[in-house]
């Protein structure tokens, strides 16, 4: 019999064997992700109510329904995301994204680019005064707050399509019991600031 060029790993550490031989960890993980889905499902209803006045002012931005997505491999960790609004069009990006990143944090961010960044350029000082991290980046997929690609800012001087302006807040996963209130209050702050622009 010819052996493969590369041999598979045939030995596991004691900790790896323990996890591989039990289903409790995986079942618990599934329950946790389902709980985050439940939180985000309830938040979707809250967000629609909170943003009702903005849907009249900016109907094209709030055209779609809230969308919940999940994955397993953001920096090798599971994640769940709620977007509302989620407008990605020729004018740019306008999204409010709630994000759960396993082992890291619950976060919420306002993400603007292009014409939307220009239209709401006066929002940043107010959000900074309320404790929001405000910055610009060419990589909107980096959820570390702040990160190496992050440039602090108070104005939107570059409204090209590849620059994203972000205002973000986060709390650690250890504050699980406060997550729903954290998101609802942060979203309301964003709505109030957007209404003034």
Tab-separated table of C-alpha atoms in Angstrom:
chain	number	residue	atom	x	y	z
A	1	UNK	CA	0.000	0.000	0.000
A	2	UNK	CA	1.295	3.445	-0.924
A	3	UNK	CA	1.290	5.899	1.954
A	4	UNK	CA	0.105	9.443	1.302
A	5	UNK	CA	2.777	12.087	0.815
A	6	UNK	CA	1.542	13.860	3.927
A	7	UNK	CA	0.439	11.862	6.996
A	8	UNK	CA	-2.527	12.985	9.082
A	9	UNK	CA	-2.135	13.880	12.735
A	10	UNK	CA	-2.894	10.626	14.558
A	11	UNK	CA	-2.503	11.791	18.127
A	12	UNK	CA	-4.552	14.292	20.079
A	13	UNK	CA	-3.639	15.988	23.313
A	14	UNK	CA	-5.525	14.970	26.451
A	15	UNK	CA	-7.571	18.188	26.269
A	16	UNK	CA	-8.395	17.570	22.576
A	17	UNK	CA	-9.455	13.969	23.320
A	18	UNK	CA	-11.690	15.149	26.126
A	19	UNK	CA	-13.478	17.656	23.865
A	20	UNK	CA	-13.695	15.271	20.890
A	21	UNK	CA	-15.236	12.488	22.967
A	22	UNK	CA	-17.991	14.619	24.528
A	23	UNK	CA	-20.896	16.438	22.927
A	24	UNK	CA	-21.678	18.801	25.824
A	25	UNK	CA	-19.399	21.600	24.630
A	26	UNK	CA	-20.807	21.675	21.087
A	27	UNK	CA	-24.401	21.458	22.321
A	28	UNK	CA	-23.737	24.300	24.750
A	29	UNK	CA	-22.206	26.364	21.947
A	30	UNK	CA	-25.320	25.804	19.816
A	31	UNK	CA	-27.542	26.924	22.715
A	32	UNK	CA	-25.449	30.075	23.216
A	33	UNK	CA	-25.659	30.981	19.511
A	34	UNK	CA	-29.432	30.349	19.618
A	35	UNK	CA	-29.666	32.741	22.590
A	36	UNK	CA	-27.782	35.419	20.640
A	37	UNK	CA	-30.208	34.861	17.744
A	38	UNK	CA	-33.074	35.373	20.200
A	39	UNK	CA	-31.530	38.613	21.503
A	40	UNK	CA	-30.988	39.876	17.952
A	41	UNK	CA	-34.501	38.860	16.874
A	42	UNK	CA	-35.982	40.920	19.707
A	43	UNK	CA	-33.604	43.777	18.897
A	44	UNK	CA	-34.750	43.776	15.265
A	45	UNK	CA	-38.258	44.659	16.483
A	46	UNK	CA	-36.904	47.320	18.859
A	47	UNK	CA	-34.707	48.815	16.129
A	48	UNK	CA	-37.631	49.079	13.685
A	49	UNK	CA	-39.630	50.975	16.317
A	50	UNK	CA	-36.734	53.243	17.267
A	51	UNK	CA	-35.934	54.052	13.624
A	52	UNK	CA	-39.542	54.759	12.559
A	53	UNK	CA	-38.940	58.483	12.090
A	54	UNK	CA	-35.732	57.863	10.125
A	55	UNK	CA	-37.566	55.567	7.719
A	56	UNK	CA	-39.665	58.583	6.705
A	57	UNK	CA	-36.625	60.863	6.351
A	58	UNK	CA	-34.473	58.280	4.528
A	59	UNK	CA	-36.767	55.654	2.950
A	60	UNK	CA	-34.113	54.329	0.531
A	61	UNK	CA	-31.817	53.474	3.444
A	62	UNK	CA	-34.463	51.626	5.460
A	63	UNK	CA	-35.983	49.779	2.505
A	64	UNK	CA	-34.840	46.291	3.545
A	65	UNK	CA	-35.787	44.245	6.584
A	66	UNK	CA	-33.380	43.549	9.457
A	67	UNK	CA	-31.075	40.652	8.608
A	68	UNK	CA	-29.443	38.246	11.060
A	69	UNK	CA	-26.421	36.267	9.848
A	70	UNK	CA	-23.992	33.918	11.551
A	71	UNK	CA	-20.718	32.207	10.856
A	72	UNK	CA	-18.011	30.101	12.421
A	73	UNK	CA	-14.724	31.551	11.266
A	74	UNK	CA	-14.269	35.224	12.055
A	75	UNK	CA	-10.699	35.115	13.347
A	76	UNK	CA	-11.475	31.408	13.989
A	77	UNK	CA	-14.383	32.244	16.294
A	78	UNK	CA	-18.179	32.000	15.867
A	79	UNK	CA	-20.107	35.226	15.291
A	80	UNK	CA	-23.665	36.514	14.884
A	81	UNK	CA	-24.583	39.792	13.168
A	82	UNK	CA	-27.742	41.902	12.877
A	83	UNK	CA	-27.876	44.605	10.198
A	84	UNK	CA	-30.579	47.283	10.221
A	85	UNK	CA	-30.551	49.359	8.183
A	86	UNK	CA	-28.395	47.622	5.593
A	87	UNK	CA	-28.078	49.828	2.558
A	88	UNK	CA	-25.172	49.041	0.248
A	89	UNK	CA	-25.788	50.857	-3.029
A	90	UNK	CA	-24.146	53.110	-5.647
A	91	UNK	CA	-24.265	56.031	-3.221
A	92	UNK	CA	-22.218	54.142	-0.622
A	93	UNK	CA	-22.851	52.216	2.591
A	94	UNK	CA	-25.286	53.044	5.360
A	95	UNK	CA	-25.528	50.277	7.943
A	96	UNK	CA	-26.008	49.850	11.645
A	97	UNK	CA	-24.459	46.540	12.566
A	98	UNK	CA	-24.847	44.687	15.859
A	99	UNK	CA	-22.168	42.027	16.248
A	100	UNK	CA	-21.516	39.189	18.694
A	101	UNK	CA	-17.970	37.866	18.485
A	102	UNK	CA	-17.376	34.720	20.555
A	103	UNK	CA	-14.762	35.241	23.243
A	104	UNK	CA	-14.463	38.960	22.507
A	105	UNK	CA	-17.412	41.329	22.686
A	106	UNK	CA	-20.867	42.537	21.829
A	107	UNK	CA	-20.507	45.574	19.570
A	108	UNK	CA	-22.614	47.975	17.569
A	109	UNK	CA	-21.418	50.237	14.784
A	110	UNK	CA	-22.681	52.850	12.425
A	111	UNK	CA	-20.912	52.360	9.083
A	112	UNK	CA	-21.077	55.065	6.419
A	113	UNK	CA	-19.291	55.598	3.120
A	114	UNK	CA	-19.651	57.650	-0.047
A	115	UNK	CA	-22.529	60.109	-0.212
A	116	UNK	CA	-23.925	58.837	3.101
A	117	UNK	CA	-20.690	59.840	4.848
A	118	UNK	CA	-21.014	63.339	3.351
A	119	UNK	CA	-24.685	63.648	4.255
A	120	UNK	CA	-24.093	62.777	7.918
A	121	UNK	CA	-20.642	64.337	8.380
A	122	UNK	CA	-21.767	66.370	11.432
A	123	UNK	CA	-22.633	63.288	13.471
A	124	UNK	CA	-19.122	62.357	14.643
A	125	UNK	CA	-18.420	65.001	17.342
A	126	UNK	CA	-21.749	64.283	19.061
A	127	UNK	CA	-21.116	60.532	19.065
A	128	UNK	CA	-17.581	60.994	20.388
A	129	UNK	CA	-18.974	63.044	23.274
A	130	UNK	CA	-21.247	60.077	24.077
A	131	UNK	CA	-18.309	57.670	24.275
A	132	UNK	CA	-18.391	56.234	20.759
A	133	UNK	CA	-15.129	55.245	19.078
A	134	UNK	CA	-15.105	57.119	15.775
A	135	UNK	CA	-12.708	56.328	12.978
A	136	UNK	CA	-12.184	55.591	9.336
A	137	UNK	CA	-10.815	52.486	7.672
A	138	UNK	CA	-10.440	50.896	4.278
A	139	UNK	CA	-11.393	47.522	5.813
A	140	UNK	CA	-14.943	47.491	7.206
A	141	UNK	CA	-14.611	43.790	8.115
A	142	UNK	CA	-12.165	44.305	10.981
A	143	UNK	CA	-14.247	44.125	14.174
A	144	UNK	CA	-11.426	44.668	16.636
A	145	UNK	CA	-12.144	48.051	18.237
A	146	UNK	CA	-10.000	50.021	17.611
A	147	UNK	CA	-7.546	48.200	15.323
A	148	UNK	CA	-4.317	48.734	13.382
A	149	UNK	CA	-6.237	49.842	10.282
A	150	UNK	CA	-8.246	52.372	12.270
A	151	UNK	CA	-7.713	56.131	11.925
A	152	UNK	CA	-9.413	58.327	14.522
A	153	UNK	CA	-11.393	61.177	13.015
A	154	UNK	CA	-13.945	63.862	13.616
A	155	UNK	CA	-14.765	64.690	10.009
A	156	UNK	CA	-15.445	62.978	6.687
A	157	UNK	CA	-12.838	64.459	4.381
A	158	UNK	CA	-12.527	61.428	2.098
A	159	UNK	CA	-15.823	60.159	0.725
A	160	UNK	CA	-14.403	57.770	-1.846
A	161	UNK	CA	-16.009	54.356	-2.010
A	162	UNK	CA	-13.115	52.564	-0.307
A	163	UNK	CA	-13.128	54.642	2.897
A	164	UNK	CA	-15.622	53.668	5.601
A	165	UNK	CA	-16.472	55.919	8.523
A	166	UNK	CA	-17.414	54.021	11.641
A	167	UNK	CA	-18.753	54.906	15.081
A	168	UNK	CA	-18.664	51.932	17.419
A	169	UNK	CA	-19.285	50.827	20.994
A	170	UNK	CA	-18.638	47.494	22.662
A	171	UNK	CA	-19.024	45.588	25.908
A	172	UNK	CA	-17.280	42.338	26.827
A	173	UNK	CA	-19.094	39.015	26.499
A	174	UNK	CA	-18.857	38.745	30.307
A	175	UNK	CA	-21.592	41.428	30.450
A	176	UNK	CA	-24.083	39.062	28.800
A	177	UNK	CA	-26.970	40.114	31.055
A	178	UNK	CA	-26.583	43.746	29.928
A	179	UNK	CA	-26.304	43.000	26.178
A	180	UNK	CA	-29.917	43.681	25.212
A	181	UNK	CA	-30.038	46.988	27.105
A	182	UNK	CA	-26.602	47.954	25.746
A	183	UNK	CA	-27.772	47.480	22.153
A	184	UNK	CA	-31.144	49.189	22.609
A	185	UNK	CA	-29.598	52.250	24.280
A	186	UNK	CA	-26.745	52.498	21.761
A	187	UNK	CA	-29.139	52.193	18.814
A	188	UNK	CA	-31.327	54.936	20.279
A	189	UNK	CA	-28.255	57.192	20.578
A	190	UNK	CA	-27.481	56.599	16.904
A	191	UNK	CA	-31.057	57.313	15.837
A	192	UNK	CA	-31.138	60.550	17.873
A	193	UNK	CA	-27.831	61.705	16.374
A	194	UNK	CA	-28.900	60.826	12.824
A	195	UNK	CA	-32.167	62.747	13.256
A	196	UNK	CA	-30.213	65.935	14.016
A	197	UNK	CA	-28.248	65.761	10.753
